[in-house]
Tab-separated table of C-alpha atoms in Angstrom:
chain	number	residue	atom	x	y	z
A	1	MET	CA	-14.525	8.733	-49.650
A	2	SER	CA	-17.193	11.391	-49.554
A	3	GLY	CA	-19.211	12.228	-46.508
A	4	SER	CA	-22.171	10.216	-47.765
A	5	ALA	CA	-20.048	7.118	-47.691
A	6	GLY	CA	-19.877	7.422	-43.917
A	7	ASP	CA	-23.040	5.343	-43.647
A	8	ALA	CA	-20.930	2.333	-44.574
A	9	GLY	CA	-19.075	2.794	-41.309
A	10	MET	CA	-15.532	3.362	-42.644
A	11	PHE	CA	-14.416	6.634	-44.210
A	12	LEU	CA	-11.264	8.681	-44.462
A	13	ALA	CA	-10.295	10.924	-41.590
A	14	HIS	CA	-9.490	14.593	-41.830
A	15	ALA	CA	-12.665	16.103	-43.119
A	16	THR	CA	-12.300	19.049	-45.485
A	17	PRO	CA	-14.732	21.580	-46.967
A	18	GLY	CA	-17.053	19.620	-49.216
A	19	ASN	CA	-16.073	16.322	-47.565
A	20	VAL	CA	-17.827	16.417	-44.208
A	21	PRO	CA	-18.926	13.170	-42.548
A	22	PRO	CA	-22.608	12.586	-41.709
A	23	GLU	CA	-24.137	13.843	-38.509
A	24	LEU	CA	-22.567	12.350	-35.418
A	25	THR	CA	-24.967	9.922	-33.748
A	26	PRO	CA	-24.441	7.362	-30.978
A	27	ILE	CA	-24.350	4.557	-33.576
A	28	ARG	CA	-21.859	6.377	-35.765
A	29	LEU	CA	-19.770	7.167	-32.690
A	30	LEU	CA	-19.255	3.402	-32.320
A	31	THR	CA	-18.984	2.448	-35.992
A	32	GLY	CA	-17.402	5.477	-37.638
A	33	TRP	CA	-13.844	4.141	-37.776
A	34	VAL	CA	-11.280	5.674	-40.111
A	35	PHE	CA	-7.917	4.752	-41.603
A	36	GLU	CA	-4.968	6.843	-40.437
A	37	PRO	CA	-1.714	5.128	-41.474
A	38	ILE	CA	0.802	7.082	-39.367
A	39	PRO	CA	-0.754	6.272	-35.948
A	40	ILE	CA	-1.152	2.630	-36.999
A	41	LEU	CA	2.518	2.399	-37.997
A	42	VAL	CA	3.603	4.076	-34.748
A	43	ALA	CA	1.512	1.652	-32.682
A	44	MET	CA	2.775	-1.367	-34.632
A	45	LEU	CA	6.392	-0.297	-34.230
A	46	PHE	CA	6.334	0.290	-30.479
A	47	GLY	CA	3.961	-2.582	-29.806
A	48	GLY	CA	6.153	-4.976	-31.780
A	49	LEU	CA	9.298	-3.856	-29.963
A	50	TYR	CA	7.589	-4.272	-26.609
A	51	LEU	CA	6.344	-7.782	-27.441
A	52	TYR	CA	9.797	-8.764	-28.705
A	53	GLY	CA	11.330	-7.608	-25.438
A	54	VAL	CA	8.795	-9.589	-23.394
A	55	HIS	CA	9.396	-12.689	-25.531
A	56	LYS	CA	13.166	-12.360	-25.192
A	57	LEU	CA	12.886	-11.913	-21.445
A	58	ARG	CA	10.663	-14.942	-20.928
A	59	ALA	CA	12.687	-17.081	-23.315
A	60	ARG	CA	15.623	-16.909	-20.933
A	61	GLY	CA	13.434	-17.759	-17.949
A	62	ASP	CA	12.828	-14.275	-16.494
A	63	ALA	CA	9.367	-13.128	-15.453
A	64	TRP	CA	7.559	-10.027	-16.680
A	65	SER	CA	4.312	-8.658	-15.259
A	66	ARG	CA	1.238	-9.366	-17.356
A	67	TRP	CA	-0.310	-6.207	-15.968
A	68	ARG	CA	2.557	-4.146	-17.372
A	69	THR	CA	2.124	-5.760	-20.776
A	70	PHE	CA	-1.625	-5.139	-20.753
A	71	SER	CA	-1.117	-1.586	-19.540
A	72	PHE	CA	1.299	-0.718	-22.344
A	73	LEU	CA	-0.361	-2.586	-25.218
A	74	GLY	CA	-4.034	-2.757	-24.299
A	75	LEU	CA	-4.554	0.494	-22.416
A	76	GLY	CA	-1.679	2.650	-23.662
A	77	LEU	CA	-1.456	1.869	-27.378
A	78	GLY	CA	-5.109	0.828	-27.324
A	79	THR	CA	-6.339	4.266	-26.273
A	80	PHE	CA	-3.904	5.820	-28.745
A	81	LEU	CA	-5.504	3.878	-31.613
A	82	ILE	CA	-9.033	4.604	-30.391
A	83	ALA	CA	-8.257	8.313	-30.348
A	84	THR	CA	-6.699	8.286	-33.825
A	85	GLU	CA	-8.727	5.650	-35.698
A	86	SER	CA	-12.262	5.798	-34.258
A	87	ALA	CA	-15.002	8.347	-34.735
A	88	LEU	CA	-12.933	10.671	-32.567
A	89	ALA	CA	-10.532	10.931	-35.497
A	90	ALA	CA	-13.313	11.146	-38.074
A	91	TYR	CA	-14.909	14.157	-36.384
A	92	ASP	CA	-11.920	15.830	-34.696
A	93	THR	CA	-11.620	18.411	-37.495
A	94	VAL	CA	-15.384	18.913	-37.657
A	95	LEU	CA	-16.313	19.473	-33.996
A	96	LEU	CA	-14.010	21.121	-31.488
A	97	SER	CA	-15.772	19.200	-28.711
A	98	VAL	CA	-14.775	15.876	-30.303
A	99	HIS	CA	-11.242	17.129	-30.808
A	100	MET	CA	-11.065	18.056	-27.123
A	101	VAL	CA	-12.044	14.538	-26.070
A	102	GLN	CA	-9.349	13.209	-28.376
A	103	HIS	CA	-6.865	15.702	-26.951
A	104	MET	CA	-7.514	14.618	-23.369
A	105	VAL	CA	-7.204	10.923	-24.253
A	106	LEU	CA	-3.888	11.417	-26.056
A	107	ALA	CA	-2.385	13.865	-23.562
A	108	MET	CA	-3.592	12.481	-20.222
A	109	ILE	CA	-4.776	8.867	-20.536
A	110	THR	CA	-2.491	7.219	-23.089
A	111	PRO	CA	0.758	8.509	-21.451
A	112	ILE	CA	-0.288	7.248	-18.006
A	113	PHE	CA	-0.773	3.666	-19.178
A	114	LEU	CA	2.348	3.754	-21.350
A	115	ALA	CA	4.310	4.796	-18.269
A	116	LEU	CA	2.778	2.015	-16.155
A	117	GLY	CA	3.950	-0.469	-18.788
A	118	ALA	CA	7.587	0.289	-17.814
A	119	PRO	CA	9.030	-0.012	-21.352
A	120	ILE	CA	12.379	1.496	-20.393
A	121	THR	CA	12.848	-1.120	-17.676
A	122	LEU	CA	12.044	-3.794	-20.251
A	123	ALA	CA	14.578	-2.313	-22.665
A	124	LEU	CA	17.301	-2.186	-20.000
A	125	ARG	CA	16.727	-5.880	-19.260
A	126	THR	CA	16.800	-7.034	-22.880
A	127	LEU	CA	19.084	-4.710	-24.841
A	128	PRO	CA	22.700	-5.677	-25.587
A	129	ALA	CA	25.257	-4.209	-23.212
A	130	LYS	CA	26.346	-1.512	-25.677
A	131	TRP	CA	22.853	-0.106	-26.181
A	132	ARG	CA	21.957	-0.613	-22.526
A	133	ASN	CA	24.902	1.574	-21.501
A	134	ARG	CA	23.857	4.245	-23.979
A	135	LEU	CA	20.304	4.226	-22.702
A	136	ASN	CA	21.537	4.470	-19.108
A	137	ALA	CA	23.759	7.391	-20.061
A	138	LEU	CA	20.784	9.163	-21.650
A	139	LEU	CA	18.536	8.526	-18.639
A	140	HIS	CA	21.094	10.032	-16.281
A	141	SER	CA	22.153	12.873	-18.561
A	142	ARG	CA	21.605	16.530	-17.795
A	143	PHE	CA	19.062	16.685	-20.619
A	144	SER	CA	16.893	14.026	-18.956
A	145	LYS	CA	17.169	15.712	-15.580
A	146	VAL	CA	15.981	18.999	-17.076
A	147	VAL	CA	13.058	17.736	-19.194
A	148	THR	CA	11.752	15.504	-16.388
A	149	PHE	CA	12.101	18.086	-13.623
A	150	PRO	CA	8.546	18.779	-12.364
A	151	ALA	CA	8.777	22.558	-12.699
A	152	PHE	CA	9.969	22.388	-16.314
A	153	ALA	CA	7.798	19.472	-17.441
A	154	GLY	CA	4.744	20.959	-15.735
A	155	PHE	CA	5.367	24.337	-17.349
A	156	VAL	CA	5.549	22.768	-20.825
A	157	PHE	CA	2.495	20.590	-20.128
A	158	VAL	CA	0.439	23.590	-19.041
A	159	LEU	CA	1.705	26.078	-21.641
A	160	ASN	CA	1.295	23.668	-24.578
A	161	PRO	CA	-2.533	23.860	-24.968
A	162	PHE	CA	-2.541	27.637	-24.465
A	163	ALA	CA	0.029	27.997	-27.237
A	164	LEU	CA	-1.908	25.622	-29.485
A	165	TYR	CA	-5.443	26.986	-29.206
A	166	PHE	CA	-4.723	30.707	-28.962
A	167	THR	CA	-2.290	30.895	-31.875
A	168	PRO	CA	-2.605	30.113	-35.616
A	169	TRP	CA	-1.045	26.688	-34.946
A	170	TYR	CA	-4.394	25.059	-34.230
A	171	GLU	CA	-5.899	26.060	-37.581
A	172	LEU	CA	-2.697	24.922	-39.304
A	173	THR	CA	-3.160	21.415	-37.828
A	174	LEU	CA	-6.720	21.400	-39.189
A	175	ARG	CA	-5.716	22.349	-42.717
A	176	ASN	CA	-2.569	20.242	-43.069
A	177	THR	CA	-2.914	16.452	-42.834
A	178	PHE	CA	0.702	15.829	-41.821
A	179	MET	CA	0.628	18.531	-39.161
A	180	HIS	CA	-2.662	17.097	-37.962
A	181	ASP	CA	-1.109	13.662	-37.427
A	182	MET	CA	1.986	15.162	-35.831
A	183	ASN	CA	-0.255	17.073	-33.458
A	184	HIS	CA	-1.583	13.737	-32.175
A	185	VAL	CA	1.932	12.419	-31.638
A	186	HIS	CA	2.968	15.649	-29.955
A	187	PHE	CA	0.091	15.345	-27.455
A	188	VAL	CA	1.407	11.928	-26.408
A	189	ILE	CA	5.026	13.098	-26.168
A	190	ILE	CA	4.154	16.081	-23.981
A	191	GLY	CA	1.956	13.879	-21.801
A	192	CYS	CA	4.711	11.295	-21.397
A	193	MET	CA	7.213	13.984	-20.470
A	194	TRP	CA	4.869	15.053	-17.684
A	195	PHE	CA	3.390	11.792	-16.403
A	196	TRP	CA	6.327	9.424	-16.874
A	197	PRO	CA	8.483	10.845	-14.053
A	198	LEU	CA	5.388	11.232	-11.873
A	199	LEU	CA	3.914	7.742	-12.128
A	200	GLY	CA	6.352	5.674	-14.147
A	201	LEU	CA	8.120	2.602	-12.876
A	202	ASP	CA	11.204	3.148	-15.000
A	203	PRO	CA	14.613	4.208	-13.641
A	204	MET	CA	14.880	7.881	-14.497
A	205	PRO	CA	15.380	11.179	-12.698
A	206	ARG	CA	12.431	11.500	-10.352
A	207	ALA	CA	11.568	14.093	-7.717
A	208	SER	CA	10.449	13.213	-4.211
A	209	HIS	CA	6.820	12.325	-3.585
A	210	PRO	CA	6.012	15.664	-1.885
A	211	MET	CA	7.480	17.542	-4.840
A	212	ARG	CA	5.453	15.445	-7.304
A	213	LEU	CA	2.245	16.000	-5.347
A	214	LEU	CA	2.899	19.719	-5.252
A	215	ALA	CA	3.567	19.784	-8.999
A	216	VAL	CA	0.310	17.982	-9.838
A	217	PHE	CA	-1.656	20.195	-7.468
A	218	ALA	CA	-0.127	23.307	-9.024
A	219	THR	CA	-1.155	22.304	-12.559
A	220	LEU	CA	-4.805	21.591	-11.715
A	221	PRO	CA	-6.060	25.213	-11.944
A	222	PHE	CA	-4.583	25.738	-15.413
A	223	HIS	CA	-6.936	23.255	-17.060
A	224	ALA	CA	-9.833	25.081	-15.451
A	225	TRP	CA	-8.527	28.459	-16.600
A	226	LEU	CA	-8.019	27.236	-20.153
A	227	GLY	CA	-11.447	25.607	-20.227
A	228	ILE	CA	-13.121	28.736	-18.908
A	229	ALA	CA	-11.203	30.907	-21.403
A	230	ILE	CA	-12.413	28.727	-24.299
A	231	MET	CA	-15.983	28.617	-22.966
A	232	SER	CA	-16.213	32.359	-22.418
A	233	SER	CA	-14.609	33.395	-25.707
A	234	SER	CA	-16.933	35.130	-28.151
A	235	THR	CA	-14.592	34.360	-31.036
A	236	VAL	CA	-14.551	30.915	-32.602
A	237	LEU	CA	-11.137	29.283	-32.515
A	238	ALA	CA	-10.000	28.608	-36.089
A	239	GLY	CA	-13.235	30.251	-37.154
A	240	ASP	CA	-12.299	30.431	-40.850
A	241	TRP	CA	-11.859	26.675	-40.947
A	242	TYR	CA	-15.153	25.801	-39.245
A	243	ASN	CA	-17.074	28.327	-41.328
A	244	ASP	CA	-15.579	26.979	-44.560
A	245	LEU	CA	-16.548	23.392	-43.717
A	246	GLY	CA	-20.169	24.059	-44.466
A	247	ARG	CA	-21.466	21.735	-41.757
A	248	ASP	CA	-25.247	21.910	-41.741
A	249	TRP	CA	-25.987	19.715	-38.731
A	250	GLY	CA	-25.339	19.839	-34.987
A	251	ALA	CA	-24.548	22.777	-32.747
A	252	SER	CA	-23.095	26.022	-34.033
A	253	PRO	CA	-19.292	26.393	-33.923
A	254	LEU	CA	-19.488	28.813	-30.995
A	255	SER	CA	-21.864	26.596	-29.016
A	256	ASP	CA	-19.720	23.548	-29.757
A	257	GLN	CA	-16.695	25.524	-28.579
A	258	GLY	CA	-18.415	26.121	-25.244
A	259	THR	CA	-18.932	22.360	-24.899
A	260	ALA	CA	-15.264	21.802	-25.731
A	261	GLY	CA	-14.177	24.197	-22.982
A	262	GLY	CA	-16.361	22.386	-20.462
A	263	ILE	CA	-14.864	19.020	-21.498
A	264	LEU	CA	-11.341	20.376	-21.052
A	265	TRP	CA	-12.172	21.887	-17.678
A	266	GLY	CA	-14.008	18.902	-16.227
A	267	SER	CA	-11.886	16.048	-17.577
A	268	GLY	CA	-8.619	17.832	-16.806
A	269	ASP	CA	-9.572	18.329	-13.169
A	270	ILE	CA	-10.931	14.790	-12.789
A	271	ILE	CA	-7.851	13.130	-14.264
A	272	GLY	CA	-5.564	15.469	-12.323
A	273	LEU	CA	-7.271	14.607	-9.048
A	274	LEU	CA	-7.043	10.883	-9.831
A	275	VAL	CA	-3.327	11.256	-10.509
A	276	PHE	CA	-2.989	13.196	-7.250
A	277	LEU	CA	-4.679	10.357	-5.346
A	278	VAL	CA	-2.532	7.719	-7.045
A	279	LEU	CA	0.598	9.650	-6.127
A	280	PHE	CA	-0.584	9.951	-2.540
A	281	VAL	CA	-1.144	6.180	-2.348
A	282	GLN	CA	2.281	5.568	-3.898
A	283	TRP	CA	3.837	7.877	-1.323
A	284	ALA	CA	2.098	6.030	1.524
A	285	LYS	CA	3.260	2.655	0.198
A	286	ALA	CA	6.781	3.969	-0.320
A	287	SER	CA	6.808	5.243	3.263
A	288	GLU	CA	5.676	1.819	4.502
A	289	ARG	CA	8.416	0.105	2.496
A	290	GLU	CA	10.963	2.578	3.830
A	291	ALA	CA	9.769	1.919	7.387
A	292	VAL	CA	10.133	-1.834	6.850
A	293	ARG	CA	13.639	-1.343	5.450
A	294	GLU	CA	14.560	0.873	8.392
A	295	ASP	CA	13.226	-1.710	10.876
A	296	ARG	CA	15.279	-4.420	9.195
A	297	ARG	CA	18.356	-2.199	9.264
A	298	LEU	CA	17.902	-1.511	12.978
A	299	ASP	CA	17.355	-5.219	13.627
A	300	ARG	CA	20.599	-6.007	11.830
A	301	LEU	CA	22.424	-3.367	13.864
A	302	GLU	CA	21.015	-4.821	17.095
A	303	LEU	CA	22.142	-8.303	16.105
A	304	ILE	CA	25.598	-7.009	15.253
A	305	GLU	CA	25.800	-5.137	18.574
A	306	ALA	CA	24.574	-8.181	20.525
A	307	GLY	CA	27.158	-10.357	18.812
A	308	ARG	CA	29.898	-7.861	19.613
A	309	LYS	CA	28.948	-7.722	23.284
A	310	ALA	CA	28.747	-11.504	23.497
A	311	ARG	CA	32.203	-11.790	21.957
A	312	GLU	CA	33.645	-9.247	24.369
A	313	GLU	CA	32.107	-11.054	27.350
A	314	ARG	CA	33.489	-14.382	26.158
A	315	LEU	CA	36.956	-12.919	25.747
A	316	ALA	CA	36.724	-11.374	29.217
A	317	ARG	CA	35.759	-14.724	30.763
A	318	GLU	CA	38.583	-16.479	28.938
A	319	ALA	CA	41.043	-13.858	30.130
A	320	ALA	CA	39.835	-14.227	33.721
A	321	ALA	CA	40.035	-18.017	33.551
A	322	GLY	CA	43.558	-17.801	32.150
A	323	GLY	CA	44.701	-15.549	35.037
A	324	GLU	CA	43.434	-17.970	37.662
A	325	GLY	CA	45.236	-20.861	35.974
A	326	VAL	CA	48.583	-19.059	36.048
A	327	GLY	CA	48.154	-18.178	39.756
A	328	GLY	CA	47.423	-21.825	40.730
A	329	VAL	CA	50.477	-23.109	38.879
A	330	GLY	CA	52.690	-20.567	40.699
A	331	LYS	CA	51.448	-21.615	44.108
A	332	SER	CA	52.037	-25.306	43.318
A	333	VAL	CA	55.576	-24.583	42.152
A	334	ALA	CA	56.282	-22.623	45.360
A	335	LYS	CA	54.996	-25.423	47.567
A	336	SER	CA	57.092	-28.003	45.710
A	337	THR	CA	60.187	-25.855	46.069
A	338	LEU	CA	59.740	-25.451	49.829
A	339	ALA	CA	59.230	-29.171	50.314
A	340	GLY	CA	62.360	-29.962	48.339
A	341	ASP	CA	64.431	-27.488	50.330
A	342	SER	CA	63.255	-29.028	53.615
A	343	ALA	CA	64.141	-32.529	52.429
A	344	ARG	CA	67.563	-31.434	51.311
A	345	THR	CA	68.166	-29.724	54.724
A	346	GLU	CA	67.224	-32.862	56.655
A	347	GLU	CA	69.500	-34.981	54.448
A	348	GLY	CA	72.389	-32.583	55.121
A	349	ASP	CA	71.940	-32.757	58.881
A	350	SER	CA	71.922	-36.543	58.775
A	351	ALA	CA	75.181	-36.600	56.839
A	352	VAL	CA	76.875	-34.332	59.376
A	353	ARG	CA	75.857	-36.594	62.211
A	354	VAL	CA	77.214	-39.660	60.481
A	355	ALA	CA	80.520	-37.962	59.813
A	356	ARG	CA	80.971	-37.001	63.445
A	357	GLY	CA	80.168	-40.463	64.784
A	358	ALA	CA	78.292	-41.323	67.963
A	359	GLU	CA	78.525	-38.728	70.687
A	360	PRO	CA	80.089	-39.893	74.128
A	361	ARG	CA	77.653	-40.701	76.856
A	362	SER	CA	77.722	-38.699	80.068
A	363	ALA	CA	79.418	-40.093	83.319
A	364	GLY	CA	76.205	-40.640	84.979
A	365	ALA	CA	74.901	-42.574	82.088
A	366	ALA	CA	78.052	-44.805	81.910
A	367	GLU	CA	77.676	-45.778	85.390
């Protein structure tokens, strides 16, 4: 449709010279939705797979968090569709400031909520054994360890916008519809590669909490530097494109570029600080859980040690009682033996006397 058709509310995205949408107003910001088939198909594919996994899991009686489902579908894929189908998509090739808002949504908001949806965990619980083993092998492969390592992922996350905006690639994404759509997908992929190991709930290579905090803190200044570089530049990024559009409303391309740099600077720092705080809270909770586990482990060790000592004491008492019993039996046997010997001696003496007969009385006694 032509730009004049924008008053109807729905018009094609990817404005081109001679096909510029009407002036952006608050009403049009809410109603100026567009039709971009590739993002819709991507959202339908991953959303359908996620819902199928949840259905399969619950059908066999297993529970799945409603918050995770809402995070992935409503907040993750939802923000992805808003960024690619709303007025943000209709004006992202017209105003750099609008494009920058779209960029920050796709690169820093959508990936966070996709990660909190834990789709890999869902896949591991629902996939057949063959595919589950393959997914596990990929998660623990050297490739995964490299791309999710904070230093590497952070470097790519930080370098990516510099390489996009200060090279001819940005203007190429404005002139080519397919490259434009792929640029949206690439924002999400780079964001997932960075945020998934930081905040995700899925089993994958993950650095310690101090390392993750340090990585986030180290990336914060780069958004400010990039924003300031865009704001202070006297040359319009992709200037040929914006000059050829023939837009006759709103701020000049250079003034709009200054607004875009401020959006990148401010939103990047705000989201980065929020992520930093979330990581700090996660670290505190993880430390509490670790302390509880350690207390339980020590309690188990104490119980085991108490049981061992009790067993040793019982065996010692039984051994002592057994020794006394043997001594008493020996004394009784000795006493019985002595009594028998005395009886036998007396019987022998009596027999001797009988054999000898009565002894003669003395003379004095006879008389």
